[in-house]
Amino acid sequence: MAYIAVLGHGVVGSGVLEVLTIHTESIAKRAKERIEVKRILDLREFPGLAYSGCFTKDFADILSDAEIGIVVECMGGLHPAYDYVRACLENGKSVVTSNKELVAEKGAELLALAQKNNLNFLFEASVGGGIPIIRPISQCLAANEVSEIAGILNGTTNFILTKMIREHMDFSQALKLAQELGYAERDPSADVEGTDACRKICILASLAFGTHVYPNCVYTEGITGVTLEDVDFADVWGGVIKLIGSVKRLENGQVHIMVCPMFVHRGSQLASVDDVFNGILVRGDVTGDVVFYGKGAGKLPTASAVVADVIDCVKHMAARKYLFWEDAKPGFVADPNVAEVTAYVRASAETGDAAFTAAQEIFGGENVKRLLANTPKPEEAGFVVDGETEASLAEKLGALAARGVRVESRIRISDY
Ligand code: HSE
């Protein structure tokens, strides 16, 4: 018998209990041992459940229980999750977590601690919910040099953008609908500002490139500024707007990493990843592009990934499975300002023609192509600018503004 404890009986934690209950027999066969939840930590009361007797409010009950060899952390947030996970790894207990904030901020440290103490620290559920992505990158694609990863990593924002694109809802209507359907939190800031996607691309980057990339080193832009005019211009350009987390290895060994809304061409596999679904493209030198698609959030999909890690942990109690990356190296993340960029710009002046003429003068006529939207506001022009770096683009948009042209939007164009 393998005894486990679950920290947090929220959406994911209760899903873990549900999956372990409905698939008890098949999980025991796969793990080659029965798995029993001995303790559940939560400050709330949950009377009337089959496992109500397992609840405790005191983490010490779990830490001091020598029978518990695996602790599943589904509390979310950095504290006290970090303190509890550290304590487990210092006291002979392997840890499985769904907590992306914890892994993105403390992954290198917790992986090193697990390795030092001959324990596992597994986090398949921290990125992509039910989509297998941590194990595929670290094991199945291990023969490759990964050059690039690009993903739609946040279901909430993908749902909002899909509603804007397909049903022409504006941002706030689509957000309200997402909240009504339970796809967005009451406070959706981590999703719509890109913070959640940033944590996830940092975890994937750290795993693929073996060096911890911390979220505060990453340029992050959310979707709060995306409008229906931008959606229409993306359509005229030939694609859709998606919130993309991307990381690319540069020839000098640095990585370029960012999270931002992007135009994605209709032919791209990422363009058809809609609603709350996630899609992650991994570019390997041997495999070429591999794309992962599925439910990136939600109770049972996320619990599926957690329980798979628990099974893996049980099977490898004796022979430990190590994921590993080094702590951050100075200068590993490239300065985003030097990156080359192609971008869509929407600008307004007395007339759209005047705005476009000013843009031609500032960027050079051959570097600017106008997009003719179906229902343009007469004072606006949308155009694509090529051949700039992030820094020179920002400088020239400043010059445009200095000439009295209002820059309404700037959205990068992807090449995925
Ligand atoms: N709101 C997040 C999402 C939850 O939709 O992706 C999972 O991180």
Tab-separated table of C-alpha atoms and ligand atoms in Angstrom:
chain	number	residue	atom	x	y	z
A	1	MET	CA	0.000	0.000	0.000
A	2	ALA	CA	1.267	3.496	-0.898
A	3	TYR	CA	-0.067	6.182	1.460
A	4	ILE	CA	-0.412	9.706	0.162
A	5	ALA	CA	-1.638	13.053	1.493
A	6	VAL	CA	-3.357	15.823	-0.439
A	7	LEU	CA	-2.777	19.478	0.462
A	8	GLY	CA	-5.825	21.519	-0.535
A	9	HIS	CA	-9.326	20.220	-1.277
A	10	GLY	CA	-10.210	22.828	-3.899
A	11	VAL	CA	-10.966	22.213	-7.574
A	12	VAL	CA	-7.834	20.190	-8.324
A	13	GLY	CA	-7.483	18.469	-4.925
A	14	SER	CA	-11.089	17.223	-4.947
A	15	GLY	CA	-10.572	16.112	-8.568
A	16	VAL	CA	-7.570	14.035	-7.464
A	17	LEU	CA	-9.736	12.301	-4.857
A	18	GLU	CA	-12.427	11.695	-7.496
A	19	VAL	CA	-10.024	10.193	-10.036
A	20	LEU	CA	-8.393	7.988	-7.389
A	21	THR	CA	-11.863	6.794	-6.354
A	22	ILE	CA	-13.349	6.066	-9.791
A	23	HIS	CA	-10.223	4.345	-11.085
A	24	THR	CA	-8.963	2.661	-7.910
A	25	GLU	CA	-8.449	-0.765	-9.480
A	26	SER	CA	-6.828	0.254	-12.765
A	27	ILE	CA	-4.566	2.741	-10.966
A	28	ALA	CA	-3.465	0.007	-8.517
A	29	LYS	CA	-2.621	-2.242	-11.475
A	30	ARG	CA	-0.589	0.452	-13.177
A	31	ALA	CA	1.189	1.563	-10.010
A	32	LYS	CA	1.700	-2.102	-9.025
A	33	GLU	CA	0.456	-1.097	-5.579
A	34	ARG	CA	-2.770	0.218	-4.078
A	35	ILE	CA	-2.786	3.955	-3.408
A	36	GLU	CA	-4.609	5.233	-0.349
A	37	VAL	CA	-5.235	8.838	0.625
A	38	LYS	CA	-4.465	8.953	4.330
A	39	ARG	CA	-4.704	12.684	5.018
A	40	ILE	CA	-6.187	15.781	3.348
A	41	LEU	CA	-5.171	19.226	4.523
A	42	ASP	CA	-7.791	21.965	4.319
A	43	LEU	CA	-8.961	24.634	6.706
A	44	ARG	CA	-12.592	24.163	5.630
A	45	GLU	CA	-15.014	21.462	6.789
A	46	PHE	CA	-16.191	18.800	4.315
A	47	PRO	CA	-18.768	16.653	6.134
A	48	GLY	CA	-20.610	13.812	4.427
A	49	LEU	CA	-17.848	12.682	2.066
A	50	ALA	CA	-16.677	9.066	1.965
A	51	TYR	CA	-13.252	10.341	3.021
A	52	SER	CA	-14.372	13.055	5.489
A	53	GLY	CA	-12.455	11.278	8.249
A	54	CYS	CA	-9.135	11.982	6.492
A	55	PHE	CA	-9.271	15.772	6.860
A	56	THR	CA	-6.881	17.679	9.064
A	57	LYS	CA	-6.227	21.375	9.546
A	58	ASP	CA	-2.715	20.760	10.840
A	59	PHE	CA	0.123	20.178	8.354
A	60	ALA	CA	2.188	18.618	11.170
A	61	ASP	CA	-0.185	15.608	11.101
A	62	ILE	CA	1.052	14.899	7.585
A	63	LEU	CA	4.699	15.797	8.045
A	64	SER	CA	5.070	13.603	11.127
A	65	ASP	CA	3.344	10.591	9.550
A	66	ALA	CA	6.151	8.286	8.404
A	67	GLU	CA	3.721	6.112	6.417
A	68	ILE	CA	2.944	8.972	4.026
A	69	GLY	CA	5.578	8.791	1.281
A	70	ILE	CA	3.993	11.107	-1.314
A	71	VAL	CA	2.381	14.492	-0.782
A	72	VAL	CA	0.185	16.035	-3.487
A	73	GLU	CA	0.173	19.821	-3.312
A	74	CYS	CA	-2.912	21.441	-4.875
A	75	MET	CA	-3.146	24.586	-2.744
A	76	GLY	CA	-1.875	27.025	-5.350
A	77	GLY	CA	-0.031	30.253	-4.555
A	78	LEU	CA	3.481	30.535	-3.203
A	79	HIS	CA	2.844	30.559	0.547
A	80	PRO	CA	2.368	28.359	2.462
A	81	ALA	CA	2.680	25.876	-0.448
A	82	TYR	CA	6.435	26.500	-0.792
A	83	ASP	CA	7.082	26.073	2.926
A	84	TYR	CA	5.073	22.839	3.055
A	85	VAL	CA	6.691	21.390	-0.074
A	86	ARG	CA	10.179	22.187	1.210
A	87	ALA	CA	9.342	20.586	4.546
A	88	CYS	CA	8.101	17.441	2.772
A	89	LEU	CA	11.242	17.164	0.645
A	90	GLU	CA	13.402	17.698	3.732
A	91	ASN	CA	11.510	14.953	5.569
A	92	GLY	CA	11.623	12.068	3.128
A	93	LYS	CA	8.365	12.688	1.224
A	94	SER	CA	8.186	12.994	-2.557
A	95	VAL	CA	5.969	15.784	-3.866
A	96	VAL	CA	3.571	16.019	-6.816
A	97	THR	CA	2.203	19.490	-7.522
A	98	SER	CA	-0.163	21.266	-9.889
A	99	ASN	CA	1.076	24.657	-8.673
A	100	LYS	CA	2.589	26.596	-11.582
A	101	GLU	CA	3.478	29.596	-9.462
A	102	LEU	CA	5.503	27.383	-7.139
A	103	VAL	CA	7.318	25.591	-9.970
A	104	ALA	CA	7.977	28.782	-11.958
A	105	GLU	CA	9.424	30.585	-8.925
A	106	LYS	CA	11.090	27.768	-6.978
A	107	GLY	CA	11.564	24.926	-9.471
A	108	ALA	CA	15.377	24.880	-9.550
A	109	GLU	CA	15.621	24.952	-5.768
A	110	LEU	CA	12.970	22.273	-5.149
A	111	LEU	CA	14.334	19.985	-7.873
A	112	ALA	CA	17.815	20.243	-6.344
A	113	LEU	CA	16.425	19.511	-2.883
A	114	ALA	CA	14.507	16.485	-4.184
A	115	GLN	CA	17.607	15.168	-5.911
A	116	LYS	CA	19.783	15.709	-2.829
A	117	ASN	CA	17.330	13.726	-0.697
A	118	ASN	CA	16.703	11.037	-3.309
A	119	LEU	CA	13.048	11.980	-3.735
A	120	ASN	CA	10.774	12.966	-6.610
A	121	PHE	CA	9.373	16.406	-7.338
A	122	LEU	CA	6.915	16.058	-10.245
A	123	PHE	CA	4.678	18.725	-11.781
A	124	GLU	CA	3.041	17.483	-15.000
A	125	ALA	CA	-0.206	19.312	-14.074
A	126	SER	CA	1.480	22.704	-13.719
A	127	VAL	CA	1.406	23.388	-17.475
A	128	GLY	CA	-1.351	22.475	-19.907
A	129	GLY	CA	-3.651	20.844	-17.312
A	130	GLY	CA	-4.533	17.457	-18.776
A	131	ILE	CA	-2.171	17.765	-21.757
A	132	PRO	CA	0.983	15.694	-21.352
A	133	ILE	CA	3.785	18.206	-21.930
A	134	ILE	CA	6.353	18.058	-19.082
A	135	ARG	CA	7.107	14.366	-19.595
A	136	PRO	CA	7.107	14.625	-23.424
A	137	ILE	CA	9.627	17.474	-23.337
A	138	SER	CA	11.849	15.902	-20.689
A	139	GLN	CA	11.660	12.288	-21.869
A	140	CYS	CA	9.986	11.595	-25.217
A	141	LEU	CA	11.738	14.461	-27.022
A	142	ALA	CA	15.015	14.010	-25.159
A	143	ALA	CA	16.881	13.082	-28.359
A	144	ASN	CA	16.184	16.546	-29.770
A	145	GLU	CA	17.673	19.961	-29.352
A	146	VAL	CA	14.536	22.007	-28.831
A	147	SER	CA	14.924	25.312	-30.622
A	148	GLU	CA	11.575	26.867	-29.892
A	149	ILE	CA	8.311	26.436	-27.975
A	150	ALA	CA	5.176	28.462	-28.633
A	151	GLY	CA	1.905	27.903	-26.891
A	152	ILE	CA	-1.600	28.981	-26.140
A	153	LEU	CA	-1.188	28.307	-22.443
A	154	ASN	CA	-4.171	29.985	-20.843
A	155	GLY	CA	-7.700	28.696	-21.379
A	156	THR	CA	-9.460	31.732	-19.909
A	157	THR	CA	-7.910	34.184	-22.350
A	158	ASN	CA	-8.284	31.794	-25.261
A	159	PHE	CA	-12.008	31.548	-24.511
A	160	ILE	CA	-12.300	35.364	-24.383
A	161	LEU	CA	-10.404	35.821	-27.666
A	162	THR	CA	-12.460	33.086	-29.349
A	163	LYS	CA	-15.689	34.878	-28.366
A	164	MET	CA	-14.274	38.159	-29.681
A	165	ILE	CA	-13.257	36.531	-32.968
A	166	ARG	CA	-16.237	34.262	-33.632
A	167	GLU	CA	-19.109	36.170	-32.019
A	168	HIS	CA	-17.766	39.704	-32.075
A	169	MET	CA	-18.275	40.161	-28.330
A	170	ASP	CA	-16.097	42.889	-26.928
A	171	PHE	CA	-13.468	42.092	-24.301
A	172	SER	CA	-15.616	42.908	-21.261
A	173	GLN	CA	-18.680	40.982	-22.528
A	174	ALA	CA	-16.512	37.949	-23.278
A	175	LEU	CA	-14.823	38.146	-19.859
A	176	LYS	CA	-18.226	38.358	-18.149
A	177	LEU	CA	-19.390	35.268	-20.047
A	178	ALA	CA	-16.182	33.414	-19.100
A	179	GLN	CA	-16.869	34.261	-15.445
A	180	GLU	CA	-20.509	33.131	-15.702
A	181	LEU	CA	-19.413	29.799	-17.173
A	182	GLY	CA	-16.713	29.283	-14.536
A	183	TYR	CA	-13.847	29.698	-17.018
A	184	ALA	CA	-12.530	32.833	-15.321
A	185	GLU	CA	-11.967	33.745	-11.696
A	186	ARG	CA	-13.758	36.644	-10.072
A	187	ASP	CA	-10.347	38.351	-10.159
A	188	PRO	CA	-9.114	37.427	-13.652
A	189	SER	CA	-6.009	39.621	-13.604
A	190	ALA	CA	-3.429	36.767	-13.637
A	191	ASP	CA	-5.076	35.420	-16.786
A	192	VAL	CA	-5.872	38.578	-18.759
A	193	GLU	CA	-2.578	40.289	-17.900
A	194	GLY	CA	-0.600	37.263	-19.097
A	195	THR	CA	0.968	36.384	-15.705
A	196	ASP	CA	-0.422	32.846	-15.703
A	197	ALA	CA	0.815	32.138	-19.244
A	198	CYS	CA	4.183	33.641	-18.284
A	199	ARG	CA	4.615	31.171	-15.409
A	200	LYS	CA	3.825	28.293	-17.751
A	201	ILE	CA	6.205	29.291	-20.560
A	202	CYS	CA	8.925	29.835	-17.928
A	203	ILE	CA	8.448	26.258	-16.700
A	204	LEU	CA	8.626	24.886	-20.260
A	205	ALA	CA	11.656	27.018	-21.091
A	206	SER	CA	13.483	25.929	-17.925
A	207	LEU	CA	12.769	22.306	-18.723
A	208	ALA	CA	13.690	22.484	-22.412
A	209	PHE	CA	16.862	24.519	-21.961
A	210	GLY	CA	18.019	23.208	-18.570
A	211	THR	CA	18.307	26.636	-16.953
A	212	HIS	CA	15.716	28.264	-14.727
A	213	VAL	CA	13.957	31.189	-16.376
A	214	TYR	CA	12.159	33.268	-13.741
A	215	PRO	CA	8.858	34.990	-14.596
A	216	ASN	CA	10.181	38.417	-13.619
A	217	CYS	CA	12.802	38.186	-16.423
A	218	VAL	CA	10.115	37.819	-19.098
A	219	TYR	CA	8.388	40.510	-21.130
A	220	THR	CA	4.673	39.973	-20.525
A	221	GLU	CA	1.718	41.671	-22.172
A	222	GLY	CA	-1.879	40.532	-21.696
A	223	ILE	CA	-5.014	40.852	-23.790
A	224	THR	CA	-6.802	43.719	-22.033
A	225	GLY	CA	-5.922	46.127	-24.850
A	226	VAL	CA	-7.157	43.914	-27.709
A	227	THR	CA	-10.237	45.382	-29.411
A	228	LEU	CA	-12.735	44.246	-32.021
A	229	GLU	CA	-11.055	46.585	-34.522
A	230	ASP	CA	-7.839	44.584	-33.990
A	231	VAL	CA	-9.746	41.333	-34.474
A	232	ASP	CA	-11.088	42.678	-37.808
A	233	PHE	CA	-7.651	43.789	-38.973
A	234	ALA	CA	-6.212	40.371	-38.054
A	235	ASP	CA	-8.925	38.813	-40.200
A	236	VAL	CA	-8.011	41.027	-43.163
A	237	TRP	CA	-4.339	40.131	-42.628
A	238	GLY	CA	-5.294	36.451	-42.796
A	239	GLY	CA	-5.388	35.194	-39.237
A	240	VAL	CA	-6.561	35.486	-35.661
A	241	ILE	CA	-5.265	36.983	-32.432
A	242	LYS	CA	-3.985	34.545	-29.814
A	243	LEU	CA	-2.178	35.044	-26.517
A	244	ILE	CA	1.132	33.312	-27.166
A	245	GLY	CA	3.857	32.345	-24.741
A	246	SER	CA	7.026	31.725	-26.709
A	247	VAL	CA	10.651	30.908	-26.114
A	248	LYS	CA	13.357	30.601	-28.718
A	249	ARG	CA	17.007	29.650	-28.403
A	250	LEU	CA	19.291	32.191	-30.075
A	251	GLU	CA	22.582	31.378	-31.815
A	252	ASN	CA	24.551	33.032	-29.005
A	253	GLY	CA	23.070	30.604	-26.470
A	254	GLN	CA	20.638	33.085	-24.923
A	255	VAL	CA	16.874	32.597	-25.038
A	256	HIS	CA	14.302	35.083	-26.270
A	257	ILE	CA	11.136	34.648	-24.217
A	258	MET	CA	7.919	36.615	-24.111
A	259	VAL	CA	4.184	36.480	-23.583
A	260	CYS	CA	1.989	38.703	-25.720
A	261	PRO	CA	-1.040	38.715	-27.999
A	262	MET	CA	0.010	37.857	-31.563
A	263	PHE	CA	-1.461	37.621	-35.033
A	264	VAL	CA	-1.339	33.934	-35.950
A	265	HIS	CA	-1.863	32.958	-39.568
A	266	ARG	CA	-5.015	30.957	-40.315
A	267	GLY	CA	-2.889	28.087	-41.633
A	268	SER	CA	-1.057	27.675	-38.317
A	269	GLN	CA	-2.023	24.772	-36.108
A	270	LEU	CA	-2.261	27.224	-33.217
A	271	ALA	CA	-4.916	29.287	-35.044
A	272	SER	CA	-7.530	26.578	-34.673
A	273	VAL	CA	-6.972	26.059	-30.940
A	274	ASP	CA	-10.196	27.655	-29.704
A	275	ASP	CA	-12.324	28.144	-26.585
A	276	VAL	CA	-10.725	26.960	-23.327
A	277	PHE	CA	-8.356	24.591	-25.122
A	278	ASN	CA	-4.575	24.930	-25.021
A	279	GLY	CA	-2.122	24.145	-27.814
A	280	ILE	CA	1.643	23.896	-27.490
A	281	LEU	CA	4.055	23.670	-30.410
A	282	VAL	CA	7.524	22.275	-29.691
A	283	ARG	CA	10.107	22.636	-32.451
A	284	GLY	CA	12.763	19.908	-32.227
A	285	ASP	CA	15.751	19.575	-34.561
A	286	VAL	CA	15.130	15.868	-35.134
A	287	THR	CA	11.325	15.663	-34.949
A	288	GLY	CA	10.426	18.992	-36.518
A	289	ASP	CA	7.255	20.516	-35.077
A	290	VAL	CA	5.240	18.532	-32.541
A	291	VAL	CA	1.926	19.990	-31.378
A	292	PHE	CA	0.093	19.121	-28.161
A	293	TYR	CA	-3.604	19.962	-27.833
A	294	GLY	CA	-6.212	19.495	-25.118
A	295	LYS	CA	-7.871	20.857	-22.022
A	296	GLY	CA	-5.405	23.084	-20.236
A	297	ALA	CA	-7.417	23.571	-17.068
A	298	GLY	CA	-10.365	22.197	-15.118
A	299	LYS	CA	-10.902	19.749	-12.306
A	300	LEU	CA	-10.619	16.330	-13.923
A	301	PRO	CA	-8.137	17.096	-16.743
A	302	THR	CA	-5.725	18.623	-14.222
A	303	ALA	CA	-6.349	15.817	-11.715
A	304	SER	CA	-5.550	13.325	-14.489
A	305	ALA	CA	-2.033	14.758	-14.782
A	306	VAL	CA	-1.577	14.857	-10.989
A	307	VAL	CA	-2.629	11.229	-10.535
A	308	ALA	CA	-0.358	10.129	-13.396
A	309	ASP	CA	2.544	11.727	-11.511
A	310	VAL	CA	1.490	9.950	-8.312
A	311	ILE	CA	1.484	6.618	-10.169
A	312	ASP	CA	4.913	7.425	-11.581
A	313	CYS	CA	6.138	8.291	-8.104
A	314	VAL	CA	4.801	5.045	-6.626
A	315	LYS	CA	6.438	3.033	-9.406
A	316	HIS	CA	9.748	4.779	-8.874
A	317	MET	CA	9.896	4.843	-5.080
A	318	ALA	CA	13.153	2.914	-5.169
A	319	ALA	CA	14.627	4.159	-8.457
A	320	ARG	CA	13.999	7.922	-8.370
A	321	LYS	CA	13.011	9.878	-11.474
A	322	TYR	CA	14.802	13.151	-11.764
A	323	LEU	CA	13.720	16.167	-13.678
A	324	PHE	CA	16.391	18.799	-13.364
A	325	TRP	CA	17.389	22.278	-14.381
A	326	GLU	CA	20.140	24.558	-13.152
A	327	ASP	CA	19.447	27.802	-11.375
A	328	ALA	CA	19.373	30.943	-13.529
A	329	LYS	CA	22.560	32.036	-15.295
A	330	PRO	CA	23.139	35.793	-15.598
A	331	GLY	CA	22.379	36.965	-19.134
A	332	PHE	CA	20.592	33.760	-20.136
A	333	VAL	CA	17.451	35.687	-21.075
A	334	ALA	CA	18.125	38.008	-24.011
A	335	ASP	CA	17.215	41.694	-23.834
A	336	PRO	CA	13.792	41.778	-25.558
A	337	ASN	CA	14.544	45.181	-27.098
A	338	VAL	CA	17.117	43.794	-29.534
A	339	ALA	CA	14.757	41.182	-31.019
A	340	GLU	CA	13.553	41.693	-34.580
A	341	VAL	CA	9.829	42.162	-34.858
A	342	THR	CA	7.077	42.320	-37.429
A	343	ALA	CA	4.016	44.057	-36.045
A	344	TYR	CA	0.542	45.238	-36.871
A	345	VAL	CA	-0.152	48.828	-35.900
A	346	ARG	CA	-3.502	50.624	-35.743
A	347	ALA	CA	-3.220	54.381	-35.734
A	348	SER	CA	-5.587	57.308	-36.086
A	349	ALA	CA	-5.298	60.907	-37.276
A	350	GLU	CA	-7.662	63.336	-38.994
A	351	THR	CA	-8.104	60.640	-41.607
A	352	GLY	CA	-6.820	57.085	-41.927
A	353	ASP	CA	-4.932	58.163	-45.062
A	354	ALA	CA	-3.100	60.865	-43.099
A	355	ALA	CA	-2.140	58.352	-40.386
A	356	PHE	CA	-0.826	55.925	-43.001
A	357	THR	CA	1.118	58.593	-44.902
A	358	ALA	CA	2.839	59.635	-41.673
A	359	ALA	CA	3.712	55.980	-40.980
A	360	GLN	CA	5.211	55.616	-44.486
A	361	GLU	CA	7.398	58.656	-43.913
A	362	ILE	CA	8.647	57.418	-40.543
A	363	PHE	CA	9.143	53.716	-41.317
A	364	GLY	CA	10.034	54.020	-45.010
A	365	GLY	CA	7.369	53.242	-47.611
A	366	GLU	CA	8.654	49.753	-48.446
A	367	ASN	CA	8.475	48.611	-44.797
A	368	VAL	CA	4.786	49.434	-44.229
A	369	LYS	CA	1.847	47.608	-45.788
A	370	ARG	CA	-1.700	48.854	-45.259
A	371	LEU	CA	-4.497	46.486	-44.266
A	372	LEU	CA	-7.886	47.463	-45.584
A	373	ALA	CA	-10.446	46.372	-42.983
A	374	ASN	CA	-14.043	45.697	-44.007
A	375	THR	CA	-15.467	48.276	-41.626
A	376	PRO	CA	-12.692	50.735	-40.930
A	377	LYS	CA	-13.250	53.798	-38.808
A	378	PRO	CA	-12.511	56.623	-41.294
A	379	GLU	CA	-9.910	58.160	-38.995
A	380	GLU	CA	-7.986	54.894	-38.554
A	381	ALA	CA	-5.450	52.958	-40.566
A	382	GLY	CA	-4.159	49.493	-39.868
A	383	PHE	CA	-0.809	48.455	-41.273
A	384	VAL	CA	1.994	45.920	-40.924
A	385	VAL	CA	5.514	47.138	-40.166
A	386	ASP	CA	8.525	45.004	-40.982
A	387	GLY	CA	12.285	45.210	-40.537
A	388	GLU	CA	12.396	46.756	-37.062
A	389	THR	CA	13.757	45.722	-33.698
A	390	GLU	CA	11.544	46.049	-30.629
A	391	ALA	CA	13.525	49.156	-29.652
A	392	SER	CA	13.376	50.841	-33.066
A	393	LEU	CA	9.669	50.032	-33.393
A	394	ALA	CA	8.947	51.649	-30.027
A	395	GLU	CA	11.045	54.665	-31.001
A	396	LYS	CA	9.270	55.114	-34.345
A	397	LEU	CA	5.834	54.706	-32.793
A	398	GLY	CA	6.908	57.478	-30.415
A	399	ALA	CA	7.862	59.605	-33.443
A	400	LEU	CA	4.451	58.894	-34.968
A	401	ALA	CA	2.730	60.045	-31.774
A	402	ALA	CA	4.919	63.158	-31.717
A	403	ARG	CA	3.446	64.043	-35.132
A	404	GLY	CA	-0.062	63.912	-33.668
A	405	VAL	CA	-0.883	60.391	-34.876
A	406	ARG	CA	-2.489	58.315	-32.129
A	407	VAL	CA	-1.135	54.790	-31.869
A	408	GLU	CA	-4.221	52.791	-30.862
A	409	SER	CA	-2.732	49.297	-30.977
A	410	ARG	CA	0.468	47.392	-31.652
A	411	ILE	CA	0.300	43.623	-31.904
A	412	ARG	CA	3.223	41.420	-32.913
A	413	ILE	CA	2.956	38.995	-35.826
A	414	SER	CA	4.049	35.408	-35.284
A	415	ASP	CA	5.768	33.091	-37.727
A	416	TYR	CA	4.332	29.861	-36.319
B	1	HSE	N1	-7.164	30.159	-15.724
B	1	HSE	C1	-6.141	29.231	-16.063
B	1	HSE	C2	-6.340	28.777	-17.499
B	1	HSE	C3	-6.182	28.065	-15.130
B	1	HSE	O1	-7.457	28.921	-17.989
B	1	HSE	O2	-5.415	28.334	-18.151
B	1	HSE	C4	-5.088	27.060	-15.324
B	1	HSE	O3	-3.828	27.642	-15.166
